[in-house]
Amino acid sequence: MAEQKTAILYRMILPEHTCPFGVRAKQMLEAAGYQVDDRILSSRDEVDAFKAEQDVATTPQVFVDGERIGGSDALEAYLSR
């Protein structure tokens, strides 16, 4: 049996806004057979703190095997290789 591939996905779901790129990233990961550890950033403060901590400008951010892949476009490139 193949080892389960896992990814950590940090994405923004605020009361007034669900980030479409986070939804897309989760769909791409699941379609590629990944078990997704879906970490929701549910307030502007959480989003800002995460971006500052990771030194990134945008969410979502995907991590596979402890390596930051990036956002949904970077994930798409990563999965297509």
Coordinates of N, CA and C in Angstrom, one line a residue:
M1 N 0.8 -1.2 0.0 CA 0.0 0.0 0.0 C 0.9 1.2 0.0
A2 N 0.5 2.2 -0.8 CA 1.3 3.4 -0.9 C 1.1 4.2 0.3
E3 N 2.2 4.9 0.7 CA 2.1 5.8 1.9 C 1.2 7.0 1.6
Q4 N 0.4 7.3 2.6 CA -0.5 8.4 2.4 C 0.3 9.8 2.3
K5 N 0.0 10.5 1.2 CA 0.7 11.8 1.0 C -0.1 12.8 1.8
T6 N 0.6 13.6 2.5 CA -0.1 14.6 3.4 C 0.4 16.0 3.0
A7 N -0.5 17.0 3.2 CA -0.1 18.4 3.0 C -0.8 19.2 4.0
I8 N -0.2 20.3 4.4 CA -0.8 21.3 5.3 C -1.2 22.5 4.5
L9 N -2.5 22.9 4.6 CA -3.0 24.0 3.9 C -3.5 25.1 4.8
Y10 N -2.9 26.2 4.8 CA -3.3 27.4 5.5 C -4.2 28.2 4.6
R11 N -5.4 28.5 4.9 CA -6.3 29.2 4.0 C -7.2 30.1 4.8
M12 N -7.7 31.2 4.2 CA -8.5 32.2 4.8 C -10.0 31.9 4.6
I13 N -10.7 31.8 5.7 CA -12.2 31.7 5.6 C -12.7 32.7 6.7
L14 N -13.0 33.9 6.3 CA -13.5 34.9 7.2 C -15.0 34.9 7.1
P15 N -15.7 35.5 8.1 CA -17.2 35.5 8.1 C -17.7 36.0 6.8
E16 N -17.1 37.1 6.2 CA -17.6 37.7 5.0 C -16.9 37.3 3.7
H17 N -15.9 36.4 3.8 CA -15.1 36.1 2.6 C -14.4 34.7 2.8
T18 N -14.7 33.9 1.8 CA -13.9 32.6 1.7 C -13.0 32.8 0.5
C19 N -11.7 32.6 0.7 CA -10.7 32.8 -0.3 C -10.9 31.7 -1.4
P20 N -11.2 32.1 -2.6 CA -11.4 31.1 -3.7 C -10.1 30.3 -4.0
F21 N -8.9 31.0 -3.8 CA -7.7 30.3 -4.1 C -7.4 29.2 -3.1
G22 N -7.9 29.4 -1.8 CA -7.7 28.3 -0.8 C -8.6 27.1 -1.1
V23 N -9.8 27.4 -1.6 CA -10.7 26.4 -2.0 C -10.1 25.6 -3.2
R24 N -9.6 26.3 -4.1 CA -8.9 25.7 -5.3 C -7.7 24.8 -4.9
A25 N -6.9 25.3 -4.0 CA -5.8 24.6 -3.5 C -6.2 23.3 -2.8
K26 N -7.2 23.3 -2.0 CA -7.7 22.1 -1.3 C -8.2 21.1 -2.4
Q27 N -8.9 21.6 -3.3 CA -9.5 20.7 -4.4 C -8.3 20.0 -5.2
M28 N -7.3 20.8 -5.5 CA -6.2 20.3 -6.2 C -5.4 19.2 -5.4
L29 N -5.2 19.5 -4.1 CA -4.5 18.5 -3.3 C -5.3 17.2 -3.2
E30 N -6.6 17.4 -2.9 CA -7.4 16.2 -2.8 C -7.5 15.4 -4.1
A31 N -7.6 16.0 -5.2 CA -7.6 15.4 -6.5 C -6.3 14.6 -6.8
A32 N -5.2 15.2 -6.2 CA -3.8 14.5 -6.4 C -3.6 13.4 -5.3
G33 N -4.6 13.2 -4.5 CA -4.5 12.1 -3.5 C -3.9 12.5 -2.2
Y34 N -3.8 13.7 -1.9 CA -3.2 14.2 -0.6 C -4.3 14.2 0.5
Q35 N -3.9 13.8 1.7 CA -4.6 14.0 2.9 C -4.3 15.4 3.3
V36 N -5.4 16.3 3.4 CA -5.1 17.7 3.7 C -5.4 18.0 5.2
D37 N -4.4 18.6 5.8 CA -4.5 19.1 7.1 C -4.9 20.6 6.9
D38 N -6.2 20.8 6.9 CA -6.8 22.1 6.5 C -6.8 23.1 7.7
R39 N -6.0 24.0 7.7 CA -5.8 25.0 8.8 C -6.5 26.3 8.4
I40 N -7.6 26.6 9.0 CA -8.4 27.7 8.6 C -7.9 29.0 9.4
L41 N -7.7 30.0 8.7 CA -7.4 31.3 9.3 C -8.7 32.1 9.3
S42 N -9.3 32.3 10.4 CA -10.7 32.7 10.5 C -10.9 34.2 10.9
S43 N -9.8 34.9 11.0 CA -9.9 36.4 11.3 C -8.8 37.1 10.6
R44 N -9.0 38.4 10.4 CA -8.0 39.2 9.8 C -6.7 39.1 10.6
D45 N -6.8 39.2 11.9 CA -5.6 39.1 12.8 C -4.9 37.8 12.6
E46 N -5.6 36.7 12.5 CA -4.9 35.4 12.2 C -4.2 35.4 10.9
V47 N -4.9 35.9 9.9 CA -4.3 36.0 8.5 C -3.0 36.8 8.6
D48 N -3.1 38.0 9.2 CA -1.9 38.9 9.2 C -0.8 38.3 10.0
A49 N -1.1 37.7 11.1 CA -0.1 37.0 11.9 C 0.6 35.9 11.2
F50 N -0.2 35.1 10.5 CA 0.4 34.0 9.7 C 1.3 34.5 8.6
K51 N 0.9 35.5 7.9 CA 1.7 36.1 6.8 C 3.0 36.7 7.3
A52 N 2.9 37.3 8.5 CA 4.1 37.9 9.1 C 5.1 36.8 9.6
E53 N 4.5 35.8 10.2 CA 5.3 34.6 10.7 C 6.0 33.9 9.6
Q54 N 5.3 33.7 8.5 CA 5.8 32.9 7.4 C 6.6 33.8 6.3
D55 N 6.5 35.1 6.5 CA 7.1 36.1 5.6 C 6.6 35.8 4.2
V56 N 5.2 35.8 4.1 CA 4.6 35.6 2.8 C 3.6 36.8 2.6
A57 N 3.2 37.1 1.4 CA 2.3 38.2 1.1 C 0.8 37.7 0.9
T58 N 0.7 36.4 0.7 CA -0.7 36.0 0.4 C -1.0 34.6 1.0
T59 N -2.3 34.3 1.1 CA -2.8 33.0 1.5 C -3.6 32.6 0.3
P60 N -3.7 31.3 0.0 CA -3.3 30.2 0.8 C -1.8 29.9 0.7
Q61 N -1.3 29.1 1.7 CA 0.0 28.6 1.6 C 0.0 27.1 1.9
V62 N 0.7 26.4 1.0 CA 0.7 24.9 1.1 C 2.0 24.4 1.5
F63 N 2.1 23.4 2.4 CA 3.3 22.8 2.9 C 3.2 21.3 2.6
V64 N 4.2 20.7 2.0 CA 4.3 19.3 1.8 C 5.7 18.8 2.4
D65 N 5.6 17.9 3.2 CA 6.8 17.3 3.9 C 7.7 18.4 4.5
G66 N 7.0 19.4 5.1 CA 7.7 20.5 5.8 C 8.2 21.6 4.9
E67 N 8.0 21.4 3.6 CA 8.5 22.4 2.6 C 7.4 23.3 2.2
R68 N 7.6 24.6 2.2 CA 6.6 25.5 1.7 C 6.5 25.5 0.2
I69 N 5.4 25.1 -0.3 CA 5.2 25.1 -1.8 C 4.8 26.4 -2.3
G70 N 3.9 27.1 -1.6 CA 3.4 28.4 -1.9 C 1.9 28.4 -2.1
G71 N 1.4 29.3 -2.9 CA 0.0 29.5 -3.1 C -0.6 28.5 -4.1
S72 N -1.8 28.8 -4.6 CA -2.4 27.8 -5.5 C -1.7 27.7 -6.9
D73 N -1.2 28.8 -7.4 CA -0.5 28.7 -8.7 C 0.8 27.9 -8.5
A74 N 1.5 28.1 -7.4 CA 2.8 27.4 -7.2 C 2.4 25.9 -6.9
L75 N 1.3 25.6 -6.3 CA 0.9 24.3 -6.0 C 0.6 23.6 -7.4
E76 N -0.1 24.3 -8.2 CA -0.5 23.7 -9.5 C 0.8 23.3 -10.3
A77 N 1.8 24.2 -10.2 CA 3.1 23.8 -10.9 C 3.8 22.6 -10.2
Y78 N 3.7 22.6 -8.9 CA 4.3 21.5 -8.1 C 3.7 20.2 -8.5
L79 N 2.4 20.2 -8.5 CA 1.6 18.9 -8.8 C 1.8 18.5 -10.3
S80 N 2.1 19.4 -11.2 CA 2.2 19.0 -12.6 C 3.6 18.5 -13.0
R81 N 4.5 18.5 -12.0 CA 5.9 18.0 -12.4 C 6.0 16.5 -12.3

